[in-house]
Structure formats: C-alpha cells, structure tokens
Amino acid sequence: MPDEFVTSDPAAAPPTVSVIIATYNRSQPLRHAIRSVCNSSFTDWEIIVVGDACTDDTAECVSSFNDPRICFVNLPSRCGDMSGPHNKGLALARGRFVAFLNHDDLYLADHLAKCVAELESSGADLVWVPCAIASEKADPTGDWPFSFALIGVTSTSEYSPLGVYFSSSWVFRRCLADRVGPWRSPDQIYVVPSQEWLFRAWRMGARLRFLPSVTVILVPAGGRAGSYARRNSPEHDLLSQRLREDPKCLERILEEAALDEAREHFLNHRYPPLWSLARRTLLRPVYSVLARMGIHPLSLPMAIVYGRRGGFVRRLRRIAGAE
C-alpha cells in the first residue's frame, strides 16, 4: 500500500493532542483502540494511525470511522517494531501534546482529559499513569477470565530507570520529542525502544510526573501466543463490552489488581526469590553506575537473558506470531 493518508483534514486547526497508534495487521484490536479515543471526554484530538507496511484491512478499518480527525499512513517497508511508525507519527503530529496508544491497548474515557489537565497545571514535560495490564487466568471461572496487575508504579512515585512505563500511559509536550530525538531501533539497544526513549528524556532533565489514576487498560500481544496469527480478538471484544456496559467494570479491575498485588507481596516477603534479593543488594550499585554513565540499567539483565541487542523484542514477536 502507498505511503499516504487514507483520511485526513489538513485544513483543520491543529488539535491539542495528537494520538499516535502504531499498528501491523491487527485491525480487530485496532478498532477497539481507536474507539476508546473516540469515547474520550476530551475531544480536541487527532489520531494518526501508522501502519508498519500493513497488508490486511487496516486502511478500511480506519476509514470506517468516517472521522476527519483520524488519518492513516502506511509505511512502504516494514520496520518490525514500533520505533519506525512512532517516528513517522511524531513527524506528522500537529498537537501541542502527544500521546501514544498501542493498537491493543484501551484508553478510559477520562485519560486524555486528566493528563492534559496535569500537564497544564504542573508544567511537566511528560505525565504517565499506572496501567491495568490484563492477562488470561490459568483456570478461568465464571464470566471474568482475566486477572489484572498494575504497572508503571514505583516506590516513590518518581521516575526510576528500573521501572516499566508502557508508552500508552504517556502524554507529553510535542517539544519534548524535538529535544529527545527519535525512537531508536531495537537492533541498536538492549532494552525496548520506549524505555530507552524515556530514559534519555530523564537523563536530559525532562520533568516527568506521575499521575496516580488508572486510566489505561493494557492487553499486550507479546504475552499471548499466536495473537498476531488470529484475525479475531475475543479478549478485546469482551473487555470493550464490559467497559461500555458495566459501570462497575473499572472497580472490578482494580479489585483484581489489588488481590494480585497482595499475593505478590506475600510471596516476595515470605519467600523472596533469589533474583529479587540479588537485584536489591548486589546489583543496585551496578545499576546506579550504569545510569550515571548514560546506559539504561536494565540493559544488563536484558543482555544476560536475551543475548544480543533487540533480543527481547524478537522474542515477543515470535511468541505473538508477528515475525
């Protein structure tokens, strides 16, 4: 498919927020991701969907919304990760603020409104929120087959290079992207591109602010075997339906996450794993030295476990069937 917009309104005034969605041949979850932005209480946005050389019906999916605020561009050759599509989206973004949304994640209705308000009131360069990450229960019972955990929370609520902050949880000033520069390819780094980009922003002195409000649901493809090989996505269908129809859905998600955290707390304190002990004692000084040298500290365990640069991303692609 050519590198061109399927739908756009170039004459429209620049929006407040540009939402960039990188995608590759996953039109079914993409549909839910786009709809979650459309259902936002904050309406001054544009969506830039960037295909990583998609060959499926992604263009038709985007155009079916018939909304001039939503546009699609398809890269002529595949990058194999989000770095290329995100860099393209940043080049096209017109908003004062930028948000990323992975094509298999969902915004809650108040996500953009809360993040923009926090950016405006605090003067921060970037805000991030904790996310509820969904996984299928090993032994599902009843009508709720998911368990949830919160991710993106650190012990001090300050940015730490040892944390993990999914890019779907960020909203930031457009000028920050100019200062930090483009996303780097996984083949250049050991950690994933999103975490390396955020680490660079922190090293440059960007004001990164935690907003303690769960406003994003993650359903990562890398944790679901063969997810890219399937045309349908029952997980997204069910979650979207529950969020739409059940006013207590978020409350139930947070209850599941609280129970998960309590179990982890019990196990880690009563039977602390060897790796956790080593990280807290022997490796912490090493991590601090790496961070001061400008090397993301998680590069060390990533290199040990996954080998050469980009090993972790390639593993996720194999699990999901996206090779």
JSON list of C-alpha atoms in Angstrom, two decimals, residues 92-229:
[
{"chain": "A", "resi": 92, "resn": "LEU", "atom": "CA", "xyz": [3.16, 14.21, 11.32]},
{"chain": "A", "resi": 93, "resn": "ALA", "atom": "CA", "xyz": [1.81, 15.23, 14.74]},
{"chain": "A", "resi": 94, "resn": "ARG", "atom": "CA", "xyz": [0.29, 18.73, 14.87]},
{"chain": "A", "resi": 95, "resn": "GLY", "atom": "CA", "xyz": [-0.84, 18.85, 18.50]},
{"chain": "A", "resi": 96, "resn": "ARG", "atom": "CA", "xyz": [0.78, 20.72, 21.40]},
{"chain": "A", "resi": 97, "resn": "PHE", "atom": "CA", "xyz": [0.73, 17.42, 23.26]},
{"chain": "A", "resi": 98, "resn": "VAL", "atom": "CA", "xyz": [1.40, 13.90, 22.01]},
{"chain": "A", "resi": 99, "resn": "ALA", "atom": "CA", "xyz": [0.14, 10.56, 23.26]},
{"chain": "A", "resi": 100, "resn": "PHE", "atom": "CA", "xyz": [0.98, 7.05, 22.12]},
{"chain": "A", "resi": 101, "resn": "LEU", "atom": "CA", "xyz": [-1.59, 4.26, 22.16]},
{"chain": "A", "resi": 102, "resn": "ASN", "atom": "CA", "xyz": [-0.53, 0.72, 21.32]},
{"chain": "A", "resi": 103, "resn": "HIS", "atom": "CA", "xyz": [-3.00, -0.85, 18.93]},
{"chain": "A", "resi": 104, "resn": "ASP", "atom": "CA", "xyz": [-4.01, -3.48, 21.50]},
{"chain": "A", "resi": 105, "resn": "ASP", "atom": "CA", "xyz": [-4.49, -1.08, 24.44]},
{"chain": "A", "resi": 106, "resn": "LEU", "atom": "CA", "xyz": [-7.51, 0.94, 25.55]},
{"chain": "A", "resi": 107, "resn": "TYR", "atom": "CA", "xyz": [-7.94, 4.43, 26.97]},
{"chain": "A", "resi": 108, "resn": "LEU", "atom": "CA", "xyz": [-10.58, 5.01, 29.58]},
{"chain": "A", "resi": 109, "resn": "ALA", "atom": "CA", "xyz": [-12.84, 7.98, 28.87]},
{"chain": "A", "resi": 110, "resn": "ASP", "atom": "CA", "xyz": [-11.05, 10.39, 31.22]},
{"chain": "A", "resi": 111, "resn": "HIS", "atom": "CA", "xyz": [-7.43, 9.53, 30.29]},
{"chain": "A", "resi": 112, "resn": "LEU", "atom": "CA", "xyz": [-6.68, 12.42, 27.94]},
{"chain": "A", "resi": 113, "resn": "ALA", "atom": "CA", "xyz": [-8.61, 14.97, 29.99]},
{"chain": "A", "resi": 114, "resn": "LYS", "atom": "CA", "xyz": [-6.76, 14.12, 33.21]},
{"chain": "A", "resi": 115, "resn": "CYS", "atom": "CA", "xyz": [-3.33, 14.00, 31.57]},
{"chain": "A", "resi": 116, "resn": "VAL", "atom": "CA", "xyz": [-3.75, 17.30, 29.71]},
{"chain": "A", "resi": 117, "resn": "ALA", "atom": "CA", "xyz": [-5.02, 18.99, 32.89]},
{"chain": "A", "resi": 118, "resn": "GLU", "atom": "CA", "xyz": [-1.98, 17.69, 34.81]},
{"chain": "A", "resi": 119, "resn": "LEU", "atom": "CA", "xyz": [0.43, 18.89, 32.13]},
{"chain": "A", "resi": 120, "resn": "GLU", "atom": "CA", "xyz": [-1.17, 22.32, 32.11]},
{"chain": "A", "resi": 121, "resn": "SER", "atom": "CA", "xyz": [-1.31, 22.75, 35.89]},
{"chain": "A", "resi": 122, "resn": "SER", "atom": "CA", "xyz": [2.09, 21.25, 36.78]},
{"chain": "A", "resi": 123, "resn": "GLY", "atom": "CA", "xyz": [4.20, 22.49, 33.87]},
{"chain": "A", "resi": 124, "resn": "ALA", "atom": "CA", "xyz": [5.60, 18.95, 33.49]},
{"chain": "A", "resi": 125, "resn": "ASP", "atom": "CA", "xyz": [7.08, 17.82, 30.18]},
{"chain": "A", "resi": 126, "resn": "LEU", "atom": "CA", "xyz": [5.51, 14.36, 30.40]},
{"chain": "A", "resi": 127, "resn": "VAL", "atom": "CA", "xyz": [2.98, 12.66, 32.63]},
{"chain": "A", "resi": 128, "resn": "TRP", "atom": "CA", "xyz": [2.38, 8.95, 32.93]},
{"chain": "A", "resi": 129, "resn": "VAL", "atom": "CA", "xyz": [-0.33, 6.94, 34.66]},
{"chain": "A", "resi": 130, "resn": "PRO", "atom": "CA", "xyz": [-0.42, 3.46, 36.17]},
{"chain": "A", "resi": 131, "resn": "CYS", "atom": "CA", "xyz": [-1.95, 0.93, 33.79]},
{"chain": "A", "resi": 132, "resn": "ALA", "atom": "CA", "xyz": [-4.05, -2.15, 34.48]},
{"chain": "A", "resi": 133, "resn": "ILE", "atom": "CA", "xyz": [-2.45, -4.96, 32.49]},
{"chain": "A", "resi": 134, "resn": "ALA", "atom": "CA", "xyz": [-4.76, -7.84, 31.62]},
{"chain": "A", "resi": 135, "resn": "SER", "atom": "CA", "xyz": [-3.76, -11.48, 31.39]},
{"chain": "A", "resi": 136, "resn": "GLU", "atom": "CA", "xyz": [-5.83, -14.59, 30.96]},
{"chain": "A", "resi": 137, "resn": "LYS", "atom": "CA", "xyz": [-6.38, -16.65, 34.10]},
{"chain": "A", "resi": 138, "resn": "ALA", "atom": "CA", "xyz": [-4.77, -20.08, 34.04]},
{"chain": "A", "resi": 139, "resn": "ASP", "atom": "CA", "xyz": [-8.02, -21.57, 35.35]},
{"chain": "A", "resi": 140, "resn": "PRO", "atom": "CA", "xyz": [-10.78, -19.13, 34.43]},
{"chain": "A", "resi": 141, "resn": "THR", "atom": "CA", "xyz": [-14.04, -19.46, 36.30]},
{"chain": "A", "resi": 142, "resn": "GLY", "atom": "CA", "xyz": [-17.27, -17.58, 35.93]},
{"chain": "A", "resi": 143, "resn": "ASP", "atom": "CA", "xyz": [-17.74, -14.81, 33.38]},
{"chain": "A", "resi": 144, "resn": "TRP", "atom": "CA", "xyz": [-14.48, -12.92, 34.04]},
{"chain": "A", "resi": 145, "resn": "PRO", "atom": "CA", "xyz": [-11.47, -14.75, 32.50]},
{"chain": "A", "resi": 146, "resn": "PHE", "atom": "CA", "xyz": [-8.91, -12.00, 33.23]},
{"chain": "A", "resi": 147, "resn": "SER", "atom": "CA", "xyz": [-6.58, -11.19, 36.05]},
{"chain": "A", "resi": 148, "resn": "PHE", "atom": "CA", "xyz": [-5.08, -7.71, 36.33]},
{"chain": "A", "resi": 149, "resn": "ALA", "atom": "CA", "xyz": [-1.95, -6.14, 37.73]},
{"chain": "A", "resi": 150, "resn": "LEU", "atom": "CA", "xyz": [-0.89, -2.51, 37.92]},
{"chain": "A", "resi": 151, "resn": "ILE", "atom": "CA", "xyz": [2.28, -1.47, 36.11]},
{"chain": "A", "resi": 152, "resn": "GLY", "atom": "CA", "xyz": [4.10, 1.84, 35.99]},
{"chain": "A", "resi": 153, "resn": "VAL", "atom": "CA", "xyz": [4.18, 2.49, 39.75]},
{"chain": "A", "resi": 154, "resn": "THR", "atom": "CA", "xyz": [7.49, 2.99, 41.55]},
{"chain": "A", "resi": 155, "resn": "SER", "atom": "CA", "xyz": [8.22, 3.01, 45.28]},
{"chain": "A", "resi": 156, "resn": "THR", "atom": "CA", "xyz": [8.48, 6.81, 45.41]},
{"chain": "A", "resi": 157, "resn": "SER", "atom": "CA", "xyz": [6.09, 7.72, 42.55]},
{"chain": "A", "resi": 158, "resn": "GLU", "atom": "CA", "xyz": [9.13, 9.30, 40.85]},
{"chain": "A", "resi": 159, "resn": "TYR", "atom": "CA", "xyz": [10.61, 8.05, 37.60]},
{"chain": "A", "resi": 160, "resn": "SER", "atom": "CA", "xyz": [13.11, 5.24, 38.16]},
{"chain": "A", "resi": 161, "resn": "PRO", "atom": "CA", "xyz": [15.09, 3.57, 35.34]},
{"chain": "A", "resi": 162, "resn": "LEU", "atom": "CA", "xyz": [14.23, 0.23, 36.98]},
{"chain": "A", "resi": 163, "resn": "GLY", "atom": "CA", "xyz": [10.51, 0.74, 36.40]},
{"chain": "A", "resi": 164, "resn": "VAL", "atom": "CA", "xyz": [8.50, -0.16, 33.31]},
{"chain": "A", "resi": 165, "resn": "TYR", "atom": "CA", "xyz": [6.27, 2.53, 31.80]},
{"chain": "A", "resi": 166, "resn": "PHE", "atom": "CA", "xyz": [4.24, 1.46, 28.77]},
{"chain": "A", "resi": 167, "resn": "SER", "atom": "CA", "xyz": [4.12, 4.21, 26.16]},
{"chain": "A", "resi": 168, "resn": "SER", "atom": "CA", "xyz": [0.31, 4.01, 26.13]},
{"chain": "A", "resi": 169, "resn": "SER", "atom": "CA", "xyz": [0.45, 5.59, 29.59]},
{"chain": "A", "resi": 170, "resn": "TRP", "atom": "CA", "xyz": [2.32, 8.75, 28.50]},
{"chain": "A", "resi": 171, "resn": "VAL", "atom": "CA", "xyz": [1.12, 12.16, 27.39]},
{"chain": "A", "resi": 172, "resn": "PHE", "atom": "CA", "xyz": [3.85, 14.75, 26.74]},
{"chain": "A", "resi": 173, "resn": "ARG", "atom": "CA", "xyz": [4.62, 18.09, 25.20]},
{"chain": "A", "resi": 174, "resn": "ARG", "atom": "CA", "xyz": [5.38, 17.96, 21.47]},
{"chain": "A", "resi": 175, "resn": "CYS", "atom": "CA", "xyz": [8.56, 19.98, 22.03]},
{"chain": "A", "resi": 176, "resn": "LEU", "atom": "CA", "xyz": [9.95, 17.21, 24.24]},
{"chain": "A", "resi": 177, "resn": "ALA", "atom": "CA", "xyz": [10.19, 14.91, 21.21]},
{"chain": "A", "resi": 178, "resn": "ASP", "atom": "CA", "xyz": [12.30, 17.52, 19.45]},
{"chain": "A", "resi": 179, "resn": "ARG", "atom": "CA", "xyz": [14.68, 17.65, 22.43]},
{"chain": "A", "resi": 180, "resn": "VAL", "atom": "CA", "xyz": [14.97, 13.89, 22.98]},
{"chain": "A", "resi": 181, "resn": "GLY", "atom": "CA", "xyz": [15.12, 12.84, 19.35]},
{"chain": "A", "resi": 182, "resn": "PRO", "atom": "CA", "xyz": [13.70, 9.80, 17.54]},
{"chain": "A", "resi": 183, "resn": "TRP", "atom": "CA", "xyz": [12.97, 6.36, 18.93]},
{"chain": "A", "resi": 184, "resn": "ARG", "atom": "CA", "xyz": [15.90, 4.02, 18.39]},
{"chain": "A", "resi": 185, "resn": "SER", "atom": "CA", "xyz": [15.57, 0.66, 16.68]},
{"chain": "A", "resi": 186, "resn": "PRO", "atom": "CA", "xyz": [15.69, -2.45, 18.93]},
{"chain": "A", "resi": 187, "resn": "ASP", "atom": "CA", "xyz": [18.77, -3.58, 16.99]},
{"chain": "A", "resi": 188, "resn": "GLN", "atom": "CA", "xyz": [20.65, -0.62, 18.48]},
{"chain": "A", "resi": 189, "resn": "ILE", "atom": "CA", "xyz": [19.74, -1.20, 22.14]},
{"chain": "A", "resi": 190, "resn": "TYR", "atom": "CA", "xyz": [19.12, -3.98, 24.67]},
{"chain": "A", "resi": 191, "resn": "VAL", "atom": "CA", "xyz": [16.00, -2.54, 26.29]},
{"chain": "A", "resi": 192, "resn": "VAL", "atom": "CA", "xyz": [12.80, -1.86, 24.38]},
{"chain": "A", "resi": 193, "resn": "PRO", "atom": "CA", "xyz": [12.73, 1.43, 22.42]},
{"chain": "A", "resi": 194, "resn": "SER", "atom": "CA", "xyz": [10.05, 3.05, 24.57]},
{"chain": "A", "resi": 195, "resn": "GLN", "atom": "CA", "xyz": [12.02, 2.62, 27.80]},
{"chain": "A", "resi": 196, "resn": "GLU", "atom": "CA", "xyz": [15.25, 3.80, 26.19]},
{"chain": "A", "resi": 197, "resn": "TRP", "atom": "CA", "xyz": [13.50, 6.96, 24.87]},
{"chain": "A", "resi": 198, "resn": "LEU", "atom": "CA", "xyz": [12.03, 7.75, 28.29]},
{"chain": "A", "resi": 199, "resn": "PHE", "atom": "CA", "xyz": [15.41, 7.13, 29.93]},
{"chain": "A", "resi": 200, "resn": "ARG", "atom": "CA", "xyz": [17.00, 9.63, 27.53]},
{"chain": "A", "resi": 201, "resn": "ALA", "atom": "CA", "xyz": [14.32, 12.19, 28.40]},
{"chain": "A", "resi": 202, "resn": "TRP", "atom": "CA", "xyz": [15.02, 11.71, 32.11]},
{"chain": "A", "resi": 203, "resn": "ARG", "atom": "CA", "xyz": [18.78, 12.00, 31.58]},
{"chain": "A", "resi": 204, "resn": "MET", "atom": "CA", "xyz": [18.22, 15.30, 29.76]},
{"chain": "A", "resi": 205, "resn": "GLY", "atom": "CA", "xyz": [16.38, 16.71, 32.77]},
{"chain": "A", "resi": 206, "resn": "ALA", "atom": "CA", "xyz": [12.83, 16.44, 31.45]},
{"chain": "A", "resi": 207, "resn": "ARG", "atom": "CA", "xyz": [10.19, 16.91, 34.11]},
{"chain": "A", "resi": 208, "resn": "LEU", "atom": "CA", "xyz": [8.45, 13.53, 34.31]},
{"chain": "A", "resi": 209, "resn": "ARG", "atom": "CA", "xyz": [5.38, 13.49, 36.53]},
{"chain": "A", "resi": 210, "resn": "PHE", "atom": "CA", "xyz": [3.38, 10.54, 37.85]},
{"chain": "A", "resi": 211, "resn": "LEU", "atom": "CA", "xyz": [-0.40, 10.91, 37.79]},
{"chain": "A", "resi": 212, "resn": "PRO", "atom": "CA", "xyz": [-1.90, 8.35, 40.23]},
{"chain": "A", "resi": 213, "resn": "SER", "atom": "CA", "xyz": [-5.01, 7.50, 38.25]},
{"chain": "A", "resi": 214, "resn": "VAL", "atom": "CA", "xyz": [-5.60, 4.21, 36.40]},
{"chain": "A", "resi": 215, "resn": "THR", "atom": "CA", "xyz": [-6.87, 5.36, 33.02]},
{"chain": "A", "resi": 216, "resn": "VAL", "atom": "CA", "xyz": [-5.34, 2.84, 30.57]},
{"chain": "A", "resi": 217, "resn": "ILE", "atom": "CA", "xyz": [-6.00, -0.89, 30.09]},
{"chain": "A", "resi": 218, "resn": "LEU", "atom": "CA", "xyz": [-3.22, -2.97, 28.52]},
{"chain": "A", "resi": 219, "resn": "VAL", "atom": "CA", "xyz": [-3.74, -6.23, 26.65]},
{"chain": "A", "resi": 220, "resn": "PRO", "atom": "CA", "xyz": [-0.20, -6.80, 25.32]},
{"chain": "A", "resi": 221, "resn": "ALA", "atom": "CA", "xyz": [0.12, -9.09, 22.32]},
{"chain": "A", "resi": 222, "resn": "GLY", "atom": "CA", "xyz": [3.57, -10.31, 23.40]},
{"chain": "A", "resi": 223, "resn": "GLY", "atom": "CA", "xyz": [2.09, -12.24, 26.29]},
{"chain": "A", "resi": 224, "resn": "ARG", "atom": "CA", "xyz": [-0.48, -14.09, 24.17]},
{"chain": "A", "resi": 225, "resn": "ALA", "atom": "CA", "xyz": [0.86, -16.90, 21.99]},
{"chain": "A", "resi": 226, "resn": "GLY", "atom": "CA", "xyz": [-0.10, -16.55, 18.34]},
{"chain": "A", "resi": 227, "resn": "SER", "atom": "CA", "xyz": [-2.12, -13.38, 18.86]},
{"chain": "A", "resi": 228, "resn": "TYR", "atom": "CA", "xyz": [-0.95, -11.92, 15.54]},
{"chain": "A", "resi": 229, "resn": "ALA", "atom": "CA", "xyz": [-1.91, -15.08, 13.69]}
]
